């Protein structure tokens, strides 16, 4: 039944959050999320992610993917809501990766980042655990022909928060957030921010 399915999904999401909070102890070679150390040299990890609100990102790290926008958004949310966490994975542009690493240092134990790409073939399943652990998946592409990661996140029961560009329009129907200018679709499963991908002030508007 739908209720039984929902219960299973909630249980799986809770399990994924706890495994990532512990940095997958059964897989020591898996990419590490929590890489900031305390004064005694111990890695600073969240005590638990159970019941916490988790934002996730799994993306190539470059300007087209709107990484700079994500960093600004995550920082603003983290500053205002102390029980919100962020888990990200991806590699690419070194300057943008440094911005993600700075987030991790500014919010130790709340921001986790792999500092490189993760494979969907990794034996630890970290690729799928990141998607599954998310309550909200962030995809802020400046332009997007398709957008595979948001579809993967939807398949693993994460709401999508995405820019309103063509590749997202065909895959993410919007929920109703009229105060933000976001209009509902017929089968809501995410939110698309109004976004003029060709406008001179596109980044500021987003």
Backbone as JSON, one array per atom type, in Angstrom:
{
  "sequence": "XXXXXXXXXXXXXXXXXXXXXXXXXXXXXXXXXXXXXXXXXXXXXXXXXXXXXXXXXXXXXXXXXXXXXXXXXXXXXXXXXXXXXXXXXXXXXXXXXXXXXXXXXXXXXXXXXXXXXXXXXXXXXXXXXXXXXXXXXXXXXXXXXXXXXXXXXXXXXXXXXXXXXXXXXXXXXXXXXXXXXXXXXXXXXXXXXXXXXXXXXXXXXX",
  "N": [[0.85, -1.18, 0.0], [0.34, 2.41, -0.38], [0.96, 3.7, 2.07], [2.56, 1.82, 3.37], [4.7, 1.69, 1.6], [5.65, 4.32, 1.82], [6.51, 4.25, 4.47], [8.64, 2.46, 4.27], [10.37, 3.9, 2.59], [10.95, 6.12, 4.23], [12.32, 4.82, 6.3], [14.55, 3.83, 4.91], [15.73, 6.24, 4.1], [16.42, 7.32, 6.59], [18.32, 5.43, 7.42], [20.29, 5.84, 5.45], [21.09, 8.45, 6.06], [22.27, 8.08, 8.6], [24.42, 6.35, 8.01], [25.97, 8.02, 6.37], [26.53, 10.07, 8.16], [28.34, 8.81, 9.79], [30.41, 8.47, 8.1], [30.58, 6.12, 6.55], [31.71, 3.66, 7.93], [32.26, 0.95, 7.41], [33.48, 0.93, 5.02], [36.37, 1.86, 4.48], [37.81, 2.94, 2.35], [36.11, 4.5, 0.94], [35.01, 7.67, -0.45], [35.47, 10.52, 1.68], [33.33, 12.51, 3.68], [33.39, 14.2, 5.91], [35.84, 16.11, 6.72], [37.11, 17.99, 8.21], [39.07, 18.74, 11.04], [39.17, 18.68, 14.66], [40.72, 20.45, 17.46], [42.18, 18.45, 18.59], [42.76, 16.79, 16.55], [40.79, 15.09, 15.65], [38.25, 14.0, 13.41], [35.51, 16.08, 12.67], [32.34, 15.18, 12.94], [28.78, 14.97, 12.37], [26.78, 14.32, 15.26], [24.49, 12.89, 14.9], [22.34, 12.36, 12.11], [19.78, 11.77, 12.19], [16.44, 12.62, 11.96], [17.14, 15.14, 11.13], [17.2, 17.93, 8.85], [18.28, 17.6, 5.62], [20.16, 18.88, 3.01], [21.18, 18.11, -0.29], [23.71, 17.62, -2.81], [24.84, 16.47, -5.89], [27.01, 16.58, -8.3], [28.69, 17.69, -11.3], [31.34, 19.96, -10.88], [31.24, 23.03, -11.89], [30.85, 26.22, -13.58], [28.55, 26.17, -15.18], [26.84, 24.45, -13.85], [25.95, 25.99, -11.8], [27.3, 26.23, -9.34], [28.38, 28.27, -7.76], [26.05, 29.67, -7.08], [24.78, 27.74, -5.55], [26.53, 27.53, -3.35], [26.24, 30.07, -2.18], [23.53, 29.96, -1.51], [23.39, 27.72, 0.22], [25.06, 28.58, 2.3], [23.62, 30.77, 3.27], [21.26, 29.54, 4.2], [22.31, 27.79, 6.12], [23.33, 29.57, 7.97], [21.03, 30.65, 9.04], [19.47, 28.53, 9.97], [20.11, 26.33, 12.33], [19.77, 23.56, 12.51], [19.94, 22.45, 10.03], [21.56, 20.57, 7.5], [24.2, 19.93, 5.1], [25.17, 17.94, 2.38], [27.48, 17.18, -0.03], [28.77, 16.22, -3.26], [31.22, 15.97, -5.81], [33.4, 16.92, -8.5], [35.76, 19.08, -10.26], [36.05, 22.26, -11.38], [38.61, 23.96, -9.81], [38.57, 26.32, -8.31], [35.88, 26.65, -7.64], [35.5, 24.28, -6.25], [37.08, 24.86, -4.06], [35.48, 26.77, -2.84], [33.35, 25.19, -1.97], [34.75, 23.59, -0.17], [35.4, 25.55, 1.65], [32.93, 26.14, 2.75], [32.57, 23.78, 4.18], [34.55, 24.06, 6.11], [33.68, 26.34, 7.41], [31.32, 25.51, 8.53], [31.71, 23.2, 10.34], [31.08, 19.75, 10.74], [28.52, 20.08, 9.95], [28.42, 20.63, 7.26], [29.21, 18.5, 4.74], [31.54, 17.33, 2.36], [32.84, 15.72, -0.48], [35.07, 16.48, -1.92], [35.65, 15.76, -4.5], [34.66, 13.74, -7.37], [32.11, 11.17, -7.13], [31.5, 7.73, -7.75], [28.9, 5.86, -9.32], [29.41, 3.25, -9.19], [30.83, 2.73, -6.94], [31.68, 0.58, -4.3], [30.7, 1.16, -1.77], [28.29, 2.35, -2.11], [27.97, 5.08, -1.89], [27.24, 7.04, -3.72], [24.49, 6.6, -4.24], [23.54, 6.71, -1.65], [23.93, 9.37, -0.92], [22.08, 10.65, -2.6], [19.76, 9.44, -1.61], [19.72, 10.23, 1.06], [18.98, 12.86, 1.05], [16.69, 15.43, 1.91], [16.03, 17.59, 0.44], [17.08, 18.12, -2.83], [19.57, 19.91, -4.51], [19.76, 21.69, -7.51], [21.08, 23.93, -9.43], [21.47, 24.8, -12.09], [22.79, 26.97, -14.62], [22.2, 26.78, -17.29], [20.63, 23.97, -18.82], [20.61, 20.99, -20.52], [19.45, 18.5, -19.95], [19.58, 17.19, -17.27], [20.24, 14.89, -15.33], [20.84, 14.11, -12.67], [18.84, 15.39, -10.96], [16.61, 13.82, -11.68], [17.42, 11.31, -10.8], [17.51, 11.84, -8.08], [14.81, 12.38, -7.57], [13.8, 9.84, -8.02], [14.67, 8.61, -5.76], [13.2, 9.7, -3.76], [13.6, 12.43, -3.03], [12.77, 15.81, -2.69], [13.07, 18.23, -5.24], [14.94, 21.21, -5.61], [15.29, 23.5, -7.92], [16.64, 25.44, -10.67], [14.68, 27.28, -13.05], [15.1, 26.27, -15.77], [15.45, 24.95, -19.13], [16.11, 22.11, -19.18], [15.25, 21.3, -16.67], [12.58, 21.97, -16.69], [11.29, 20.01, -18.11], [11.36, 17.83, -16.48], [10.89, 18.3, -13.75], [8.11, 19.05, -12.0], [6.45, 21.83, -10.57], [5.96, 22.75, -7.12], [3.6, 24.68, -5.17], [4.57, 27.76, -4.36], [3.79, 30.61, -3.93], [4.69, 33.05, -2.83], [7.3, 33.18, -3.55], [7.13, 33.37, -6.21], [6.79, 30.96, -7.46], [5.03, 28.63, -9.24], [2.47, 26.17, -9.0], [2.57, 22.85, -10.35], [0.72, 20.26, -12.1], [1.26, 17.81, -10.97], [2.9, 17.93, -8.35], [6.35, 17.84, -7.48], [8.59, 19.17, -6.78], [10.5, 22.27, -6.84], [10.78, 25.01, -8.97], [12.8, 27.72, -9.48], [11.95, 30.92, -10.79], [13.74, 31.95, -13.61], [15.8, 33.61, -15.76], [17.63, 32.42, -18.13], [19.1, 33.67, -20.07], [19.31, 36.26, -19.36], [20.94, 39.36, -18.44], [21.29, 39.78, -15.75], [21.02, 37.31, -14.58], [22.19, 35.62, -12.6], [22.01, 37.18, -10.26], [19.25, 37.46, -9.99], [18.44, 34.85, -9.47]],
  "CA": [[0.0, 0.0, 0.0], [1.14, 3.64, -0.35], [1.46, 3.97, 3.42], [3.67, 0.89, 3.64], [5.81, 2.14, 0.76], [6.18, 5.53, 2.43], [7.24, 3.85, 5.68], [9.9, 1.85, 3.83], [11.23, 4.98, 2.1], [11.41, 6.89, 5.39], [13.32, 4.01, 6.99], [15.77, 3.79, 4.08], [16.35, 7.57, 4.16], [17.03, 7.44, 7.91], [19.51, 4.6, 7.41], [21.29, 6.51, 4.62], [21.61, 9.59, 6.82], [23.16, 7.63, 9.67], [25.64, 5.83, 7.4], [26.78, 9.14, 5.92], [26.99, 10.78, 9.35], [29.48, 8.06, 10.32], [31.41, 8.35, 7.02], [30.62, 4.75, 6.02], [32.83, 3.01, 8.61], [32.56, -0.37, 6.87], [34.16, 1.12, 3.73], [37.39, 2.87, 4.77], [38.34, 3.53, 1.12], [35.08, 5.33, 0.32], [35.26, 9.11, -0.28], [35.1, 11.01, 3.0], [32.55, 13.74, 3.7], [33.68, 15.05, 7.07], [37.3, 16.13, 6.66], [37.63, 19.03, 9.11], [39.5, 18.16, 12.32], [39.16, 19.55, 15.83], [42.05, 20.79, 17.98], [42.88, 17.21, 18.94], [43.01, 16.03, 15.35], [39.69, 14.18, 15.34], [37.32, 14.5, 12.41], [34.27, 16.6, 13.23], [31.19, 14.62, 12.25], [27.53, 15.18, 13.12], [26.47, 13.25, 16.2], [23.46, 12.12, 14.21], [21.51, 13.07, 11.12], [18.42, 11.29, 12.37], [15.5, 13.69, 12.21], [17.67, 16.41, 10.67], [16.9, 18.31, 7.48], [19.53, 17.47, 4.87], [20.23, 19.29, 1.6], [22.23, 17.35, -0.98], [24.17, 18.0, -4.15], [25.71, 15.52, -6.56], [27.1, 17.36, -9.54], [29.96, 18.2, -11.81], [31.58, 21.27, -10.27], [31.64, 24.06, -12.83], [29.95, 27.38, -13.59], [27.28, 25.81, -15.8], [26.01, 23.79, -12.85], [25.51, 26.95, -10.8], [27.88, 25.9, -8.03], [28.47, 29.5, -6.98], [24.72, 29.94, -6.54], [24.53, 26.76, -4.48], [27.33, 27.89, -2.18], [25.6, 31.22, -1.53], [22.26, 29.51, -0.96], [23.66, 26.85, 1.37], [25.61, 29.41, 3.38], [22.54, 31.58, 3.85], [20.38, 28.65, 4.94], [23.03, 27.27, 7.29], [23.46, 30.65, 8.95], [19.74, 30.95, 9.65], [18.81, 27.35, 10.52], [21.21, 25.51, 12.87], [19.53, 22.12, 12.4], [20.02, 22.05, 8.63], [22.86, 20.01, 7.11], [24.45, 19.86, 3.66], [26.09, 16.9, 1.93], [27.72, 17.38, -1.45], [29.82, 15.45, -3.93], [31.49, 16.39, -7.18], [34.72, 17.47, -8.78], [35.86, 19.86, -11.48], [36.72, 23.54, -11.27], [39.31, 24.01, -8.52], [38.14, 27.51, -7.56], [34.56, 26.36, -7.09], [35.69, 23.25, -5.23], [37.59, 25.55, -2.87], [34.34, 27.41, -2.19], [32.65, 24.12, -1.26], [35.57, 23.22, 0.98], [35.3, 26.63, 2.63], [31.67, 25.89, 3.45], [32.8, 22.69, 5.13], [35.36, 24.58, 7.21], [32.9, 27.33, 8.14], [30.25, 24.82, 9.24], [32.24, 21.84, 10.59], [30.11, 18.81, 11.27], [27.2, 20.32, 9.34], [28.63, 20.57, 5.82], [30.11, 17.44, 4.31], [31.84, 17.42, 0.92], [33.81, 14.68, -0.83], [36.24, 17.08, -2.58], [35.9, 15.04, -5.74], [33.48, 13.01, -7.84], [31.84, 9.83, -6.62], [31.04, 6.84, -8.81], [27.74, 5.01, -9.0], [29.93, 1.89, -9.06], [31.58, 2.61, -5.69], [31.09, -0.51, -3.5], [30.06, 1.67, -0.56], [27.0, 2.93, -2.5], [27.9, 6.47, -1.45], [26.52, 7.8, -4.75], [23.05, 6.46, -4.03], [23.23, 7.12, -0.29], [23.81, 10.82, -0.91], [20.78, 10.97, -3.19], [18.7, 8.94, -0.75], [19.72, 10.94, 2.34], [18.52, 14.23, 0.9], [15.3, 15.87, 1.98], [15.95, 18.46, -0.72], [18.23, 18.03, -3.73], [19.81, 21.21, -5.13], [20.27, 21.7, -8.88], [20.94, 25.35, -9.79], [22.15, 24.99, -13.38], [22.57, 28.2, -15.37], [21.45, 26.2, -18.4], [20.63, 22.53, -18.61], [19.94, 20.25, -21.59], [18.68, 17.35, -19.49], [19.5, 17.15, -15.81], [20.05, 13.5, -14.91], [20.87, 13.97, -11.21], [17.53, 15.63, -10.34], [15.72, 12.67, -11.9], [17.87, 10.25, -9.89], [17.09, 12.23, -6.74], [13.37, 12.16, -7.5], [13.56, 8.39, -7.91], [15.0, 8.21, -4.4], [12.28, 10.38, -2.84], [14.03, 13.75, -2.58], [12.19, 16.97, -3.37], [14.08, 18.98, -5.98], [14.93, 22.67, -5.68], [16.05, 23.67, -9.16], [16.38, 26.62, -11.48], [13.62, 27.07, -14.04], [15.7, 26.24, -17.11], [14.76, 23.99, -19.98], [16.29, 20.72, -18.8], [14.46, 21.02, -15.46], [11.16, 22.14, -16.98], [10.74, 18.78, -18.66], [11.47, 16.72, -15.53], [10.46, 18.66, -12.39], [6.9, 19.87, -11.89], [6.67, 22.71, -9.43], [4.99, 22.9, -6.04], [3.03, 26.02, -5.1], [5.19, 28.69, -3.42], [3.48, 31.88, -4.6], [5.48, 34.16, -2.3], [8.58, 33.17, -4.27], [6.85, 33.39, -7.64], [6.85, 29.6, -7.95], [3.66, 28.2, -9.47], [2.3, 24.72, -8.88], [2.26, 22.02, -11.5], [-0.4, 19.36, -11.86], [1.74, 16.71, -10.11], [4.07, 18.58, -7.77], [7.42, 17.05, -6.87], [9.79, 19.98, -6.61], [10.3, 23.71, -6.99], [11.63, 25.65, -9.96], [12.88, 29.16, -9.33], [11.93, 31.69, -12.05], [15.15, 32.15, -13.94], [16.05, 33.96, -17.15], [18.99, 31.92, -18.35], [19.8, 34.52, -21.02], [19.31, 37.63, -18.86], [22.23, 39.88, -17.99], [21.37, 39.68, -14.29], [20.43, 36.0, -14.25], [22.7, 35.09, -11.34], [21.49, 37.96, -9.16], [17.83, 37.15, -9.85], [18.31, 33.55, -8.83]],
  "C": [[0.89, 1.24, 0.0], [1.72, 3.95, 1.02], [2.64, 3.07, 3.77], [4.91, 1.29, 2.85], [6.46, 3.38, 1.36], [6.99, 5.21, 3.68], [8.6, 3.25, 5.33], [10.88, 2.93, 3.37], [11.79, 5.79, 3.25], [12.5, 6.13, 6.15], [14.64, 4.0, 6.23], [16.49, 5.14, 4.12], [17.05, 7.76, 5.51], [18.32, 6.63, 7.99], [20.63, 5.25, 6.61], [21.91, 7.68, 5.36], [22.6, 9.15, 7.88], [24.47, 7.08, 9.12], [26.56, 6.97, 6.96], [27.3, 9.96, 7.1], [28.24, 10.12, 9.93], [30.6, 7.9, 9.3], [31.66, 6.9, 6.62], [31.77, 3.94, 6.63], [33.2, 1.64, 8.06], [33.32, -0.28, 5.55], [35.22, 2.21, 3.89], [37.96, 3.55, 3.52], [37.32, 4.41, 0.4], [35.45, 6.81, 0.48], [34.72, 9.61, 1.05], [34.38, 12.36, 2.89], [33.03, 14.73, 4.76], [35.19, 15.09, 7.28], [37.93, 17.24, 7.49], [37.93, 18.4, 10.47], [39.37, 19.18, 13.44], [40.58, 19.76, 16.33], [42.87, 19.56, 18.34], [43.09, 16.3, 17.74], [41.92, 15.05, 14.96], [38.76, 14.81, 14.32], [36.01, 14.93, 13.08], [33.11, 16.1, 12.37], [29.92, 14.98, 13.03], [27.3, 14.02, 14.09], [25.43, 12.32, 15.61], [22.84, 12.99, 13.13], [20.06, 12.62, 11.2], [17.5, 12.46, 12.72], [15.97, 15.06, 11.77], [17.27, 16.66, 9.21], [18.19, 18.38, 6.69], [19.34, 17.92, 3.43], [21.37, 18.52, 0.95], [22.52, 17.92, -2.36], [25.06, 16.89, -4.67], [25.84, 16.02, -7.99], [28.54, 17.49, -10.01], [30.14, 19.61, -11.26], [32.13, 22.22, -11.32], [30.58, 25.15, -12.86], [28.59, 27.02, -14.16], [26.32, 25.18, -14.81], [25.58, 24.72, -11.7], [26.06, 26.71, -9.41], [28.0, 27.14, -7.16], [27.15, 29.88, -6.34], [24.41, 29.0, -5.38], [25.29, 27.13, -3.21], [26.68, 29.05, -1.43], [24.3, 30.8, -0.85], [22.48, 28.68, 0.3], [24.16, 27.66, 2.55], [24.49, 30.2, 4.07], [21.59, 30.72, 4.7], [21.05, 28.17, 6.22], [23.16, 28.32, 8.38], [22.15, 30.88, 9.71], [19.11, 29.76, 10.38], [19.86, 26.36, 11.02], [20.99, 24.01, 12.78], [19.51, 21.63, 10.97], [21.44, 21.62, 8.31], [22.96, 19.97, 5.59], [25.46, 18.76, 3.38], [26.25, 17.03, 0.42], [28.84, 16.5, -1.97], [29.99, 15.98, -5.34], [32.87, 16.98, -7.3], [34.71, 18.25, -10.07], [36.68, 21.11, -11.26], [37.31, 23.72, -9.87], [38.88, 25.2, -7.67], [36.79, 27.25, -6.9], [34.62, 25.24, -6.04], [36.22, 23.86, -3.94], [36.46, 26.24, -2.11], [33.53, 26.37, -1.4], [33.43, 23.67, -0.03], [35.54, 24.3, 2.07], [33.99, 26.53, 3.42], [31.86, 24.85, 4.54], [33.58, 23.18, 6.35], [34.58, 25.59, 8.05], [31.77, 26.7, 8.95], [30.68, 23.37, 9.52], [31.18, 20.96, 11.25], [28.71, 19.02, 10.75], [27.27, 20.3, 7.82], [29.63, 19.46, 5.52], [30.3, 17.51, 2.8], [32.99, 16.47, 0.59], [35.09, 15.22, -1.46], [36.63, 16.32, -3.85], [34.65, 14.28, -6.16], [33.32, 11.68, -7.13], [31.22, 9.01, -7.75], [29.8, 6.07, -8.37], [28.13, 3.54, -8.93], [30.71, 1.68, -7.76], [30.91, 1.55, -4.81], [30.4, -0.05, -2.22], [28.65, 2.18, -0.82], [26.86, 4.38, -2.09], [27.13, 7.34, -2.44], [25.02, 7.79, -4.46], [22.66, 6.89, -2.61], [23.09, 8.63, -0.18], [22.47, 11.25, -1.49], [19.65, 10.59, -2.25], [18.59, 9.74, 0.55], [19.08, 12.32, 2.25], [17.03, 14.4, 1.13], [15.02, 16.82, 0.83], [17.24, 18.31, -1.52], [18.36, 19.35, -4.48], [20.38, 21.05, -6.52], [20.03, 23.1, -9.45], [21.63, 25.66, -11.12], [21.79, 26.33, -14.02], [21.84, 27.88, -16.68], [21.59, 24.69, -18.29], [19.9, 21.82, -19.75], [19.07, 19.11, -21.09], [18.49, 17.32, -17.99], [19.22, 15.76, -15.28], [19.97, 13.39, -13.38], [19.54, 14.31, -10.54], [16.56, 14.46, -10.53], [16.11, 11.51, -10.99], [17.43, 10.57, -8.46], [15.59, 12.04, -6.55], [13.05, 10.68, -7.32], [13.84, 7.87, -6.52], [14.33, 9.12, -3.37], [12.82, 11.67, -2.25], [13.27, 14.81, -3.38], [13.32, 17.72, -4.05], [13.86, 20.48, -5.84], [15.86, 23.03, -6.82], [15.74, 25.02, -9.79], [15.4, 26.27, -12.6], [14.19, 27.17, -15.45], [15.2, 25.01, -17.84], [14.9, 22.54, -19.53], [15.52, 20.32, -17.55], [12.97, 21.13, -15.73], [10.52, 20.84, -17.44], [10.73, 17.63, -17.65], [10.92, 17.03, -14.15], [9.22, 19.55, -12.47], [6.95, 20.62, -10.57], [5.56, 22.62, -8.39], [4.59, 24.37, -5.95], [3.69, 26.82, -3.98], [5.01, 30.1, -3.97], [4.3, 33.05, -4.1], [6.83, 34.28, -2.99], [8.38, 33.22, -5.78], [6.93, 32.02, -8.28], [5.43, 29.06, -8.05], [3.57, 26.68, -9.5], [2.07, 24.07, -10.23], [1.11, 21.07, -11.16], [-0.02, 18.18, -10.98], [3.02, 17.17, -9.43], [5.08, 17.59, -7.2], [8.69, 17.87, -6.68], [9.47, 21.45, -6.74], [11.3, 24.24, -8.01], [11.62, 27.15, -9.72], [12.75, 29.82, -10.69], [13.34, 32.14, -12.38], [15.28, 32.43, -15.43], [17.48, 33.58, -17.48], [19.78, 32.78, -19.32], [19.9, 35.96, -20.54], [20.68, 38.06, -18.33], [22.4, 39.72, -16.49], [20.83, 38.35, -13.8], [20.9, 35.49, -12.89], [22.11, 35.84, -10.15], [20.01, 37.63, -8.92], [17.63, 35.82, -9.14], [18.72, 33.62, -7.37]]
}
